[in-house]
């Protein structure tokens, strides 16, 4: 079946540190891949996405590259800020399902300290 | 402003009671979704609807029911058959691959 595996958190970084959150997936076909962010007590916001191999999604200084050969979509940011503290979810769209059903990873909580 | 609204923000359920969570969108999206979020579990799909008057079960539909009488609205009822309803419930809508989420409703059991 389809699944998403994220690195376990929580992750604690100092401000201006480099961030990597690992995400790997299992899927039949060629899924589209997403990163969503959830701030405390809120719903999810789309952070970035990539729809085919070697695509790079980017937004607000975050980047992730769709790597088909390693079935990965790792999230990176060069210099994190306190305001980046949130839970980050990697997700894929199940291909060929006839509807756009997201499969989520369990989420990685990031805390950035001043 | 276009977006998705969910109400109430907090909801309390007594034993044996059915409760209904509201989800409204003004994005003119055809598809709508309900997810349940538990700590450390990520999000799991409860029900989804691709078009008015049609909906399908997701991965954890037992103990829940939905209706889709209008394009803008997709209410979720948590029935008394759902024995562990305490969770954060998120509604989403989409017109393609990208889903947009509401702010969520936290359901607590008294």
mmCIF file of C-alpha atoms in Angstrom:
data_model
loop_
_atom_site.group_PDB
_atom_site.id
_atom_site.type_symbol
_atom_site.label_atom_id
_atom_site.label_comp_id
_atom_site.label_asym_id
_atom_site.label_seq_id
_atom_site.Cartn_x
_atom_site.Cartn_y
_atom_site.Cartn_z
ATOM 1 C CA UNK A 1 0.000 0.000 0.000
ATOM 2 C CA UNK A 2 0.888 3.678 0.068
ATOM 3 C CA UNK A 3 2.678 5.101 3.080
ATOM 4 C CA UNK A 4 4.815 8.019 4.251
ATOM 5 C CA UNK A 5 7.565 7.801 6.855
ATOM 6 C CA UNK A 6 8.976 10.890 8.549
ATOM 7 C CA UNK A 7 11.827 11.243 10.976
ATOM 8 C CA UNK A 8 10.612 11.146 14.533
ATOM 9 C CA UNK A 9 10.642 14.302 16.559
ATOM 10 C CA UNK A 10 10.720 16.424 18.400
ATOM 11 C CA UNK A 11 13.503 18.379 16.755
ATOM 12 C CA UNK A 12 14.980 21.290 18.684
ATOM 13 C CA UNK A 13 17.258 23.779 16.928
ATOM 14 C CA UNK A 14 18.811 27.108 17.729
ATOM 15 C CA UNK A 15 17.805 30.109 15.650
ATOM 16 C CA UNK A 16 19.695 30.340 12.317
ATOM 17 C CA UNK A 17 20.552 26.608 12.364
ATOM 18 C CA UNK A 18 20.129 24.409 9.276
ATOM 19 C CA UNK A 19 17.026 22.242 9.185
ATOM 20 C CA UNK A 20 16.473 18.873 7.562
ATOM 21 C CA UNK A 21 13.358 16.777 8.125
ATOM 22 C CA UNK A 22 13.553 13.428 6.358
ATOM 23 C CA UNK A 23 10.600 11.965 4.487
ATOM 24 C CA UNK A 24 10.442 8.759 2.479
ATOM 25 C CA UNK A 25 7.448 7.223 0.785
ATOM 26 C CA UNK A 26 6.071 4.002 -0.621
ATOM 27 C CA UNK A 27 3.573 4.244 -3.438
ATOM 28 C CA UNK A 28 2.496 2.588 -6.624
ATOM 29 C CA UNK A 29 2.800 4.779 -9.677
ATOM 30 C CA UNK A 30 4.048 8.363 -9.476
ATOM 31 C CA UNK A 31 2.554 10.257 -6.548
ATOM 32 C CA UNK A 32 2.551 13.998 -6.019
ATOM 33 C CA UNK A 33 4.325 14.965 -2.801
ATOM 34 C CA UNK A 34 3.504 17.681 -0.283
ATOM 35 C CA UNK A 35 4.749 19.335 2.886
ATOM 36 C CA UNK A 36 2.136 20.845 5.169
ATOM 37 C CA UNK A 37 2.793 22.904 8.319
ATOM 38 C CA UNK A 38 0.594 23.122 11.404
ATOM 39 C CA UNK A 39 1.067 25.932 13.929
ATOM 40 C CA UNK A 40 -0.194 25.320 17.483
ATOM 41 C CA UNK A 41 -3.970 25.030 17.700
ATOM 42 C CA UNK A 42 -4.493 25.624 13.979
ATOM 43 C CA UNK A 43 -5.312 23.692 10.822
ATOM 44 C CA UNK A 44 -2.768 22.656 8.206
ATOM 45 C CA UNK A 45 -1.282 25.020 5.649
ATOM 46 C CA UNK A 46 0.318 23.904 2.419
ATOM 47 C CA UNK A 47 4.020 24.718 2.562
ATOM 48 C CA UNK A 48 5.228 23.334 -0.774
ATOM 49 C CA UNK A 49 4.650 20.554 -3.268
ATOM 50 C CA UNK A 50 6.250 18.684 -6.170
ATOM 51 C CA UNK A 51 4.430 16.695 -8.807
ATOM 52 C CA UNK A 52 7.138 14.799 -10.675
ATOM 53 C CA UNK A 53 10.636 13.428 -10.274
ATOM 54 C CA UNK A 54 13.427 16.016 -9.804
ATOM 55 C CA UNK A 55 10.918 18.829 -9.205
ATOM 56 C CA UNK A 56 11.893 21.182 -6.394
ATOM 57 C CA UNK A 57 9.171 22.772 -4.326
ATOM 58 C CA UNK A 58 10.026 25.936 -2.410
ATOM 59 C CA UNK A 59 8.291 28.490 -0.208
ATOM 60 C CA UNK A 60 9.283 30.834 2.646
ATOM 61 C CA UNK A 61 12.894 29.632 2.514
ATOM 62 C CA UNK A 62 11.924 25.956 2.713
ATOM 63 C CA UNK A 63 12.833 23.558 -0.089
ATOM 64 C CA UNK A 64 12.241 19.899 -0.929
ATOM 65 C CA UNK A 65 13.265 17.898 -4.004
ATOM 66 C CA UNK A 66 11.308 14.922 -5.352
ATOM 67 C CA UNK A 67 13.846 12.081 -5.536
ATOM 68 C CA UNK A 68 12.310 9.095 -7.283
ATOM 69 C CA UNK A 69 15.458 6.976 -7.074
ATOM 70 C CA UNK A 70 15.500 7.185 -3.275
ATOM 71 C CA UNK A 71 11.697 7.683 -2.871
ATOM 72 C CA UNK A 72 12.387 10.725 -0.728
ATOM 73 C CA UNK A 73 11.163 14.297 -0.290
ATOM 74 C CA UNK A 74 13.300 15.769 2.493
ATOM 75 C CA UNK A 75 12.439 19.241 3.786
ATOM 76 C CA UNK A 76 15.294 21.733 4.235
ATOM 77 C CA UNK A 77 15.775 25.300 5.342
ATOM 78 C CA UNK A 78 19.076 27.083 5.559
ATOM 79 C CA UNK A 79 18.384 29.279 8.590
ATOM 80 C CA UNK A 80 15.403 28.628 10.849
ATOM 81 C CA UNK A 81 13.598 31.263 12.883
ATOM 82 C CA UNK A 82 11.601 31.019 16.105
ATOM 83 C CA UNK A 83 8.463 31.578 14.018
ATOM 84 C CA UNK A 84 9.160 28.272 12.182
ATOM 85 C CA UNK A 85 8.269 26.332 15.344
ATOM 86 C CA UNK A 86 5.417 24.049 14.271
ATOM 87 C CA UNK A 87 4.567 20.489 13.288
ATOM 88 C CA UNK A 88 5.526 19.524 9.732
ATOM 89 C CA UNK A 89 3.705 16.809 7.781
ATOM 90 C CA UNK A 90 4.898 15.063 4.668
ATOM 91 C CA UNK A 91 2.102 13.678 2.476
ATOM 92 C CA UNK A 92 1.395 12.098 -0.886
ATOM 93 C CA UNK A 93 -1.592 11.879 -3.156
ATOM 94 C CA UNK A 94 -2.501 8.257 -3.840
ATOM 95 C CA UNK A 95 -2.126 7.954 -7.599
ATOM 96 C CA UNK A 96 -4.900 6.478 -9.688
ATOM 97 C CA UNK A 97 -7.404 6.458 -6.851
ATOM 98 C CA UNK A 98 -9.969 8.434 -8.825
ATOM 99 C CA UNK A 99 -9.983 11.095 -6.135
ATOM 100 C CA UNK A 100 -7.338 13.136 -4.401
ATOM 101 C CA UNK A 101 -6.848 11.309 -1.108
ATOM 102 C CA UNK A 102 -3.849 12.397 0.934
ATOM 103 C CA UNK A 103 -1.744 9.912 2.866
ATOM 104 C CA UNK A 104 0.129 11.648 5.707
ATOM 105 C CA UNK A 105 3.217 10.902 7.716
ATOM 106 C CA UNK A 106 2.903 11.157 11.486
ATOM 107 C CA UNK A 107 4.377 14.648 11.651
ATOM 108 C CA UNK A 108 7.618 16.075 13.032
ATOM 109 C CA UNK A 109 7.494 18.726 15.721
ATOM 110 C CA UNK A 110 10.099 21.463 15.346
ATOM 111 C CA UNK A 111 11.005 23.826 18.167
ATOM 112 C CA UNK A 112 13.375 26.716 17.446
ATOM 113 C CA UNK A 113 14.938 28.433 20.441
ATOM 114 C CA UNK A 114 16.406 31.949 20.407
ATOM 115 C CA UNK B 1 -12.231 36.404 1.919
ATOM 116 C CA UNK B 2 -12.237 32.893 0.501
ATOM 117 C CA UNK B 3 -11.625 30.039 2.869
ATOM 118 C CA UNK B 4 -12.862 27.182 4.984
ATOM 119 C CA UNK B 5 -14.625 27.685 8.277
ATOM 120 C CA UNK B 6 -15.238 25.095 10.961
ATOM 121 C CA UNK B 7 -17.428 25.444 13.998
ATOM 122 C CA UNK B 8 -17.411 25.221 16.877
ATOM 123 C CA UNK B 9 -13.744 25.512 17.836
ATOM 124 C CA UNK B 10 -14.359 23.307 20.903
ATOM 125 C CA UNK B 11 -17.180 20.791 21.318
ATOM 126 C CA UNK B 12 -18.098 18.682 24.310
ATOM 127 C CA UNK B 13 -19.940 15.403 23.983
ATOM 128 C CA UNK B 14 -21.746 13.470 26.662
ATOM 129 C CA UNK B 15 -21.923 9.699 26.687
ATOM 130 C CA UNK B 16 -24.460 8.359 24.177
ATOM 131 C CA UNK B 17 -24.868 11.704 22.442
ATOM 132 C CA UNK B 18 -24.519 12.446 18.737
ATOM 133 C CA UNK B 19 -22.764 15.699 17.869
ATOM 134 C CA UNK B 20 -22.351 17.480 14.534
ATOM 135 C CA UNK B 21 -19.295 19.411 13.385
ATOM 136 C CA UNK B 22 -19.796 22.103 10.783
ATOM 137 C CA UNK B 23 -17.580 22.713 7.747
ATOM 138 C CA UNK B 24 -18.286 25.438 5.182
ATOM 139 C CA UNK B 25 -16.193 26.591 2.216
ATOM 140 C CA UNK B 26 -16.596 29.483 -0.214
ATOM 141 C CA UNK B 27 -13.780 28.416 -2.543
ATOM 142 C CA UNK B 28 -16.178 26.814 -5.031
ATOM 143 C CA UNK B 29 -14.354 23.506 -4.584
ATOM 144 C CA UNK B 30 -16.074 20.293 -5.643
ATOM 145 C CA UNK B 31 -14.280 17.952 -3.241
ATOM 146 C CA UNK B 32 -14.386 18.033 0.550
ATOM 147 C CA UNK B 33 -12.757 15.848 3.209
ATOM 148 C CA UNK B 34 -12.858 15.082 6.918
ATOM 149 C CA UNK B 35 -9.747 14.016 8.830
ATOM 150 C CA UNK B 36 -9.159 12.981 12.405
ATOM 151 C CA UNK B 37 -5.896 13.948 14.123
ATOM 152 C CA UNK B 38 -4.625 12.164 17.230
ATOM 153 C CA UNK B 39 -1.301 12.930 18.951
ATOM 154 C CA UNK B 40 1.556 11.115 17.231
ATOM 155 C CA UNK B 41 -0.792 9.564 14.662
ATOM 156 C CA UNK B 42 -0.805 12.085 11.865
ATOM 157 C CA UNK B 43 -4.084 12.619 10.026
ATOM 158 C CA UNK B 44 -6.471 9.847 9.048
ATOM 159 C CA UNK B 45 -9.257 10.179 6.484
ATOM 160 C CA UNK B 46 -12.805 9.685 7.782
ATOM 161 C CA UNK B 47 -15.019 10.540 4.779
ATOM 162 C CA UNK B 48 -14.689 12.407 1.535
ATOM 163 C CA UNK B 49 -17.051 13.783 -1.080
ATOM 164 C CA UNK B 50 -16.178 14.538 -4.687
ATOM 165 C CA UNK B 51 -19.539 16.014 -5.631
ATOM 166 C CA UNK B 52 -22.842 17.079 -4.112
ATOM 167 C CA UNK B 53 -25.056 14.204 -2.912
ATOM 168 C CA UNK B 54 -22.190 11.724 -3.074
ATOM 169 C CA UNK B 55 -19.606 10.668 -0.482
ATOM 170 C CA UNK B 56 -17.299 7.734 0.270
ATOM 171 C CA UNK B 57 -15.852 6.182 3.390
ATOM 172 C CA UNK B 58 -12.226 6.782 4.216
ATOM 173 C CA UNK B 59 -9.940 4.700 6.396
ATOM 174 C CA UNK B 60 -11.758 5.187 9.725
ATOM 175 C CA UNK B 61 -15.453 5.813 8.909
ATOM 176 C CA UNK B 62 -16.959 3.624 11.635
ATOM 177 C CA UNK B 63 -18.945 5.681 14.150
ATOM 178 C CA UNK B 64 -19.198 8.707 11.851
ATOM 179 C CA UNK B 65 -21.698 9.926 9.259
ATOM 180 C CA UNK B 66 -21.738 12.790 6.753
ATOM 181 C CA UNK B 67 -24.030 14.524 4.277
ATOM 182 C CA UNK B 68 -23.354 16.692 1.224
ATOM 183 C CA UNK B 69 -26.567 18.460 0.304
ATOM 184 C CA UNK B 70 -24.831 21.662 -0.791
ATOM 185 C CA UNK B 71 -21.514 22.265 -2.515
ATOM 186 C CA UNK B 72 -20.424 24.636 0.256
ATOM 187 C CA UNK B 73 -21.197 22.411 3.237
ATOM 188 C CA UNK B 74 -19.985 19.017 4.478
ATOM 189 C CA UNK B 75 -21.090 18.404 8.095
ATOM 190 C CA UNK B 76 -19.704 15.488 10.084
ATOM 191 C CA UNK B 77 -21.757 13.717 12.754
ATOM 192 C CA UNK B 78 -19.924 11.823 15.472
ATOM 193 C CA UNK B 79 -22.379 9.179 16.619
ATOM 194 C CA UNK B 80 -22.641 7.372 19.933
ATOM 195 C CA UNK B 81 -21.141 4.341 18.179
ATOM 196 C CA UNK B 82 -17.768 6.119 18.087
ATOM 197 C CA UNK B 83 -16.295 4.955 21.382
ATOM 198 C CA UNK B 84 -13.187 7.091 21.362
ATOM 199 C CA UNK B 85 -14.190 10.427 19.803
ATOM 200 C CA UNK B 86 -11.724 12.686 21.601
ATOM 201 C CA UNK B 87 -9.559 14.170 18.836
ATOM 202 C CA UNK B 88 -8.912 17.198 16.648
ATOM 203 C CA UNK B 89 -11.100 17.145 13.529
ATOM 204 C CA UNK B 90 -9.990 18.864 10.335
ATOM 205 C CA UNK B 91 -12.043 19.611 7.255
ATOM 206 C CA UNK B 92 -10.456 20.250 3.871
ATOM 207 C CA UNK B 93 -11.535 21.062 0.330
ATOM 208 C CA UNK B 94 -9.876 20.882 -3.070
ATOM 209 C CA UNK B 95 -10.477 21.509 -6.754
ATOM 210 C CA UNK B 96 -7.478 19.402 -7.767
ATOM 211 C CA UNK B 97 -4.548 17.823 -5.991
ATOM 212 C CA UNK B 98 -3.980 20.551 -3.407
ATOM 213 C CA UNK B 99 -6.148 20.430 -0.306
ATOM 214 C CA UNK B 100 -6.882 23.486 1.813
ATOM 215 C CA UNK B 101 -7.676 23.012 5.473
ATOM 216 C CA UNK B 102 -9.974 24.665 7.961
ATOM 217 C CA UNK B 103 -8.866 25.681 11.475
ATOM 218 C CA UNK B 104 -10.223 22.504 13.097
ATOM 219 C CA UNK B 105 -12.646 21.511 15.860
ATOM 220 C CA UNK B 106 -11.435 19.904 19.078
ATOM 221 C CA UNK B 107 -13.942 17.362 20.400
ATOM 222 C CA UNK B 108 -13.809 16.408 24.058
ATOM 223 C CA UNK B 109 -15.878 13.867 25.977
ATOM 224 C CA UNK B 110 -17.469 14.821 29.296
#
